[in-house]
Amino acid sequence: MEKTFYVTTPIYYVNAEPHIGHAYTTIIADFLTRWYRQDGYDAYLLTGTDEHGEKIYQAAQAEGQTPQALVDKISQRFVDAWKVLDINNDDFIRTTQPRHIKVVQEVLQRAYDTGDIYHAEYEGLYSVGQERFITEKELVDGKLPEDRDPPEIRREANYFFRMEKYRPWLTEYIEANPDFIQPERYRNEVLGILRESIGDLSISRPRARVPWGIPIPWDTEHVTYVWFDALLNYASALGYPDNEKYQRYWPHVWHMIGKDILKTHAVFWPTMLKAAGMPLYQRLNVGGYLLGDDGRKMSKSLGNVVNPFALAEKYGPDAVRYFLLRELPYGLDGAIGERGLVARYNAELANDLGNLVSRARALLGRHLNNILPDPEQSVEDQLVIDVGVALSGQVRSLIQGLKFNTALEEVFQFVRQLNRYFNDQQPWSLAKDPALKGRLGTVLYNVVEGLRIVSVLLEPAIPQKAKQIRVDLGLDDYKLAETTTWGITPVGTKLPVDASILFPKIDMEKNDNAALQGKNNKPNKTTHKKPQVAVEVAQDGEISIDDFNKIELRVAEVIAVEKVPKADKLLKLNLRLGAEERVVVSGIAAWYKPEEIVGKKVVVVTNLKPAKLRGIVSEGMILAAEDDAGNLSLVEADIKMASGAKVR
Ligand code: MSP
């Protein structure tokens, strides 16, 4: 397959400031583009702004400005916002640009000429919020759930696009192409919509009422309906139909959207493309909704709005990018908040990753003059090497399957494995014996080599910090293809003497929580103070959620168990946690026979300091319940739960 990739974000309405919902989709699109680019693809990212329509016209009137002045101002805010989050888009399309207007008018004219557009009078329910005629069926308590106001009854003479005629064809196409709409649940939703009539689409508005839009080429008393205009941005930005960019990228396009604009992208857009004689997009990927950390829709009055730009200024863009990609399974709704970001940042970026870089750097500086020696690998190194070189393959298939959170988790499993390797090999002890200097060099070389792979795999998520890791370790930049071989880091690599702390720890209690509030909000005193109050009133023995979050619990599959010789109480368990395996020694021999436990899904504390028990290094602790009568029962997860899954 040709290595070309084109990804788009929705173009954002300019009647509101950039917010977390916009940021989420854009970060994912940017992540994908960077991933494919380092995987050797010619990858192209498009974003932009949707600038026509009634809503924008009304917003401009309310502010007493011309629509053009308003769209110029807010569109620039989006351009600036993406800089704050380190979004590396190749183009920024605005629907008021001549290059776009020209394409919309051409496509309209063609559909009109072939008879796919006709003139008719229509009366129906119209949602101003969504800018479309709606059906009774869509109403909940007299209005659309996403709208503030109930719909209006409107009677209009408009132009209509013969959308219904394409329904059987579209149904068949979606059925024959299971990947066309992802994740699966949204594909099913669309097939559900297509089971009933979709009607024809009103694609014009009378100019007298909506003066802000693209004129219908054969009837200048009408302007183009905003969705018929907006969707075409994905092609107009590439210079459809003649530009080389269009020829090159269009066949590979992935659209990233939020679930609220599924119907327009999965029903309107493919039928429009078909009518225009254009090839369909390759894939529509649908994301869920971000909710406040109380699990409710974000709203200023609830004080649960997360402002990604304020968070990026406070913690850096990479922390925000990492958090949003890592926290939620793509496609599902999920709750997010500043506390969650800080917990992940501290546990994963600062503890697991940042500490390892600085520990390796410290020993290399102290004992090896900051120079990486020639390693001499032994059997003890093999596990780390095997997992390290196989990692990019696993991460790649997870990303292709839109499992961004598990892909990052997979990388961090390896980071934790590197930490265990470091702890087991005890390079600080090796350094004490001059005869073991060679071994010390090998261990440190391997840690650096592992971190090189990690930095490449994390680069699409945390571009600045990934680069910083390599700079701190004296490394060049590498492509993904260079992560499947161990030993690419040149022997003799010199590390810089000075480096700043990669991920300084964040103390949430000392934080002012400012970023929880929308930037334009007046800080809401009550919500602003809440976290501190909760801590102040904590009774003796109570712990904060941050304390609890320090304990990492995971589901593990028991793959082998044996008795520990000369220890009646102890069993040695081999556990599988996703791609990783570890050994845990547990005092449960009085209650369980080894063969009774194999195959169970148990719960393990994974970030416990390793301990040596009867000569065996135990890497964690399994959880069990014990009653007053001395009965003991292992805490088990459902057998279908994936090993490695987090327990919260
Ligand atoms: N202009 C149209 C898109 C036209 S594309 C040809 C539009 N713009 S929008 O600015 O209202 O929204 C853009 C995207 O932001 C939507 O995909 C929407 O799902 C997403 N989000 C808005 N709030 C959101 C959350 N709270 N969470 C996640 N995404 C949400 O629609």
XYZ file of C-alpha atoms in Angstrom, residues 198-587:
390
model
C -33.651 10.135 5.239
C -35.576 12.499 2.978
C -34.050 15.085 0.693
C -31.750 17.727 2.106
C -32.585 21.412 1.988
C -29.330 22.940 0.779
C -30.182 26.624 0.442
C -31.455 29.492 2.562
C -33.168 32.656 1.335
C -30.611 35.403 1.164
C -33.144 37.850 2.587
C -33.071 35.958 5.878
C -29.496 34.647 5.953
C -27.264 37.076 4.111
C -24.067 35.411 5.302
C -23.312 32.454 3.035
C -22.060 31.309 -0.343
C -24.458 32.415 -3.124
C -26.178 29.611 -5.041
C -24.552 30.055 -8.465
C -27.756 29.971 -10.574
C -29.982 31.844 -8.088
C -28.308 34.583 -6.129
C -31.424 35.113 -4.015
C -30.305 32.029 -2.107
C -27.192 31.140 -0.170
C -25.801 27.681 0.473
C -26.866 25.771 3.568
C -23.886 25.781 5.928
C -23.355 22.005 6.039
C -23.337 21.639 2.251
C -20.706 24.379 2.283
C -18.665 23.172 5.283
C -18.225 19.501 4.411
C -16.607 20.387 1.116
C -13.685 22.001 2.976
C -12.000 18.612 3.171
C -11.632 18.604 -0.613
C -11.422 22.324 -1.358
C -8.387 22.685 0.909
C -6.528 20.220 -1.304
C -7.390 22.216 -4.412
C -10.097 19.895 -5.738
C -10.392 18.865 -8.544
C -7.163 19.595 -10.406
C -4.484 20.177 -7.809
C -1.856 17.503 -7.382
C -2.447 17.575 -3.619
C -6.022 16.457 -4.128
C -4.946 13.566 -6.337
C -2.303 12.561 -3.832
C -4.108 12.787 -0.506
C -7.833 12.425 -1.122
C -7.829 8.616 -1.607
C -6.347 8.244 1.893
C -8.495 10.601 3.913
C -9.536 9.857 7.497
C -12.061 12.265 9.021
C -11.899 12.651 12.809
C -15.130 13.980 14.320
C -17.152 14.074 17.540
C -20.259 11.938 17.855
C -22.661 14.902 17.609
C -21.818 15.449 13.951
C -22.114 11.812 12.931
C -25.191 12.151 10.737
C -23.810 15.023 8.670
C -20.558 13.141 8.058
C -21.934 9.645 7.635
C -25.119 10.423 5.677
C -24.986 13.900 4.109
C -21.333 13.813 3.143
C -21.067 10.430 1.360
C -24.235 11.118 -0.633
C -22.894 14.550 -1.592
C -19.644 12.990 -2.719
C -21.490 10.377 -4.738
C -23.613 13.045 -6.438
C -20.506 15.098 -7.213
C -18.843 12.051 -8.759
C -16.090 12.150 -6.143
C -14.574 9.091 -4.473
C -15.733 8.547 -0.884
C -13.483 9.200 2.066
C -11.632 6.204 3.380
C -12.618 6.320 7.024
C -14.787 8.234 9.474
C -13.536 8.015 13.076
C -15.949 9.128 15.738
C -14.872 10.311 19.189
C -16.933 10.447 22.367
C -17.697 13.441 24.512
C -15.496 14.806 27.255
C -17.390 15.377 30.475
C -16.425 17.282 33.604
C -14.717 15.307 36.360
C -18.074 14.984 38.102
C -19.229 12.973 35.086
C -21.603 15.720 33.967
C -21.632 17.736 30.797
C -19.143 20.577 31.173
C -20.848 23.843 31.900
C -19.824 27.153 33.351
C -22.553 27.041 35.978
C -21.327 23.678 37.307
C -17.769 25.004 37.405
C -16.475 21.796 35.813
C -15.212 23.291 32.568
C -11.670 22.272 31.728
C -9.737 24.866 29.793
C -7.020 23.020 27.840
C -5.154 26.205 26.953
C -4.845 27.312 30.554
C -3.718 23.776 31.470
C -1.142 23.837 28.673
C 0.230 27.116 29.943
C 0.432 25.718 33.449
C 1.790 22.229 32.798
C 3.014 22.419 29.190
C 1.295 21.204 26.038
C 2.677 17.689 26.309
C 1.027 17.064 29.678
C -2.373 17.990 28.227
C -1.860 16.005 25.033
C -0.665 12.961 26.945
C -3.528 13.110 29.402
C -6.291 13.385 26.804
C -4.862 10.574 24.687
C -4.067 8.326 27.626
C -7.074 8.820 29.837
C -10.027 7.799 27.675
C -10.796 4.961 25.328
C -11.448 6.611 21.965
C -15.101 6.607 20.971
C -16.530 6.607 24.495
C -17.588 9.525 26.651
C -15.321 10.099 29.612
C -14.842 12.345 32.611
C -11.729 14.485 32.823
C -10.362 17.117 35.160
C -7.184 18.767 36.331
C -6.714 16.323 39.199
C -6.735 13.385 36.801
C -4.166 15.127 34.651
C -1.893 15.770 37.609
C -2.222 12.184 38.865
C -1.248 10.723 35.486
C 1.508 13.240 34.982
C 3.056 12.490 38.362
C 2.682 8.707 38.200
C 3.631 8.064 34.609
C 5.531 10.958 33.096
C 7.392 12.113 36.201
C 7.840 8.876 38.194
C 8.050 6.106 35.647
C 9.693 7.964 32.796
C 11.369 11.141 34.036
C 13.002 9.457 37.031
C 14.467 6.694 34.937
C 16.068 9.192 32.573
C 17.608 11.098 35.453
C 18.755 7.967 37.291
C 20.484 6.661 34.171
C 22.013 10.059 33.488
C 23.293 10.357 37.049
C 25.135 7.026 36.984
C 26.553 7.621 33.512
C 27.850 10.982 34.665
C 29.259 9.718 37.936
C 30.891 6.498 36.781
C 31.311 6.492 33.011
C 32.250 10.063 32.247
C 28.924 10.548 30.395
C 29.988 8.198 27.608
C 28.023 5.149 26.500
C 30.317 2.106 26.375
C 30.145 -0.964 24.147
C 27.597 -3.329 25.701
C 28.165 -7.019 26.182
C 24.702 -8.539 26.360
C 23.974 -11.522 28.563
C 20.874 -13.658 29.180
C 19.725 -11.260 31.880
C 19.334 -8.548 29.273
C 17.391 -10.573 26.767
C 13.855 -10.002 28.086
C 14.175 -6.235 27.929
C 15.688 -6.450 24.456
C 12.958 -8.773 23.153
C 10.120 -6.658 24.464
C 11.803 -3.432 23.331
C 12.214 -4.409 19.687
C 8.692 -5.848 19.455
C 7.045 -2.809 21.003
C 6.536 -0.628 17.935
C 4.676 -3.416 16.144
C 2.218 -3.732 18.998
C 1.812 -0.006 19.398
C 1.275 0.412 15.662
C -1.584 -2.072 15.517
C -3.224 -0.522 18.584
C -3.054 2.915 16.971
C -4.448 1.594 13.705
C -7.319 0.188 15.754
C -7.848 3.644 17.354
C -6.792 2.322 20.766
C -4.676 5.331 21.603
C -4.946 4.906 25.358
C -3.836 1.266 25.296
C -1.053 2.100 22.856
C 0.403 4.564 25.377
C -0.184 2.108 28.193
C 1.787 -0.484 26.251
C 4.737 1.916 25.997
C 4.533 2.580 29.734
C 4.460 -1.128 30.532
C 7.829 -1.231 28.834
C 9.017 1.834 30.757
C 8.087 0.043 33.967
C 9.890 -3.056 32.762
C 12.986 -0.929 32.162
C 12.644 0.387 35.706
C 12.519 -3.152 37.069
C 15.509 -4.132 34.969
C 17.370 -1.140 36.379
C 16.389 -2.048 39.936
C 17.193 -5.752 39.511
C 20.580 -5.123 37.935
C 21.437 -2.560 40.603
C 23.920 -0.535 38.577
C 24.746 1.558 41.647
C 26.132 -1.605 43.296
C 27.939 -2.655 40.119
C 29.649 0.728 40.190
C 31.288 -0.107 43.495
C 33.333 -2.966 42.031
C 35.867 -2.004 39.330
C 35.737 -5.575 38.001
C 32.034 -5.075 37.177
C 32.484 -1.883 35.197
C 31.742 -3.689 31.924
C 28.463 -4.965 33.308
C 27.594 -1.489 34.599
C 28.154 -0.106 31.104
C 25.951 -2.773 29.529
C 23.072 -2.127 31.911
C 23.211 1.622 31.373
C 23.572 1.226 27.622
C 20.447 -0.934 27.603
C 18.457 1.535 29.659
C 19.422 4.335 27.270
C 18.610 2.166 24.262
C 15.223 1.296 25.765
C 14.558 4.978 26.409
C 15.501 5.785 22.836
C 12.762 3.433 21.613
C 10.326 4.859 24.153
C 11.068 8.428 23.114
C 10.342 7.639 19.461
C 7.101 5.835 20.284
C 5.950 8.665 22.542
C 6.914 11.453 20.172
C 3.477 11.793 18.498
C 1.881 12.254 21.927
C 4.542 14.383 23.626
C 6.664 15.854 20.843
C 8.604 18.371 22.941
C 9.422 16.089 25.847
C 10.266 13.126 23.616
C 12.817 15.279 21.862
C 14.107 16.510 25.226
C 14.645 12.916 26.393
C 16.855 12.266 23.389
C 18.747 15.532 23.837
C 19.370 14.694 27.519
C 20.678 11.280 26.518
C 22.862 12.632 23.713
C 20.749 10.926 21.043
C 19.736 11.905 17.506
C 16.187 11.700 16.146
C 15.013 8.354 14.822
C 12.203 7.000 12.676
C 9.880 4.245 13.787
C 11.679 1.727 11.583
C 14.717 2.240 13.791
C 12.950 1.000 16.902
C 12.872 -2.658 15.870
C 16.602 -3.103 16.216
C 18.434 -3.047 19.537
C 21.816 -1.385 19.568
C 21.319 1.529 17.182
C 22.580 4.065 19.692
C 26.252 4.503 18.740
C 28.842 3.292 21.187
C 30.738 6.322 22.472
C 27.644 8.544 22.499
C 28.344 11.474 24.778
C 25.640 12.763 27.073
C 25.414 16.474 27.775
C 26.602 17.330 31.261
C 23.622 19.507 32.127
C 19.964 18.775 31.707
C 16.887 20.298 33.273
C 14.309 18.148 35.050
C 12.136 16.628 32.359
C 8.886 16.394 34.277
C 9.031 18.360 37.527
C 6.629 16.824 40.046
C 3.367 18.722 40.514
C 2.044 19.274 43.996
C -1.679 19.502 43.494
C -2.396 20.751 46.990
C -0.182 23.761 46.407
C -1.893 24.353 43.105
C -4.269 27.212 42.598
C -6.591 25.167 40.372
C -6.924 28.155 38.065
C -6.968 26.026 34.973
C -10.146 24.281 36.051
C -12.018 27.408 35.201
C -12.770 28.613 31.709
C -10.398 31.432 30.912
C -13.153 33.961 30.461
C -14.925 32.886 33.588
C -14.756 34.828 36.728
C -13.276 32.348 39.167
C -16.122 30.719 40.990
C -15.181 30.933 44.643
C -16.962 27.803 45.874
C -15.666 25.370 43.270
C -12.269 27.018 43.316
C -11.811 26.215 46.965
C -13.373 22.762 47.039
C -10.302 20.514 46.736
C -8.422 22.313 49.503
C -11.392 22.136 51.862
C -11.722 18.411 51.287
C -8.130 18.002 52.383
C -8.328 20.282 55.378
C -11.273 18.435 56.889
C -9.695 15.046 56.310
C -9.761 13.056 59.518
C -6.816 11.109 60.846
C -6.172 8.062 58.754
C -8.045 9.322 55.750
C -6.091 9.670 52.562
C -6.588 11.946 49.608
C -7.476 10.672 46.174
C -3.951 11.608 45.119
C -2.556 9.319 47.792
C -4.813 6.537 46.600
C -3.829 7.153 42.993
C -0.233 6.471 43.949
C -1.129 2.806 44.349
C -1.190 1.153 40.991
C -3.508 -1.829 40.770
C -3.762 -4.066 37.737
C -5.452 -7.241 36.598
C -3.004 -10.096 36.081
C -3.490 -13.564 34.676
C -1.831 -16.281 36.711
C 0.137 -18.333 34.209
C 2.181 -20.609 36.474
C 2.410 -21.300 40.220
C 4.881 -23.302 42.265
C 5.626 -23.837 45.909
C 8.614 -21.990 47.290
C 11.051 -24.621 48.616
C 11.449 -24.627 52.402
C 8.677 -22.069 52.919
C 5.294 -23.526 53.911
C 3.374 -20.326 53.454
C 4.744 -19.074 50.170
C 3.755 -19.614 46.562
C 5.637 -18.205 43.612
C 3.248 -16.908 40.950
C 4.153 -16.064 37.369
C 1.779 -13.367 36.207
C 0.954 -11.884 32.856
C -0.005 -8.208 32.663
C -0.658 -7.385 29.017
C 2.646 -7.804 27.215
C 4.574 -7.957 30.446
C 5.308 -10.846 32.786
C 6.358 -10.712 36.382
C 6.925 -12.850 39.435
C 5.121 -12.312 42.711
C 5.715 -14.289 45.878
C 2.603 -14.546 48.017
C 1.844 -16.002 51.453
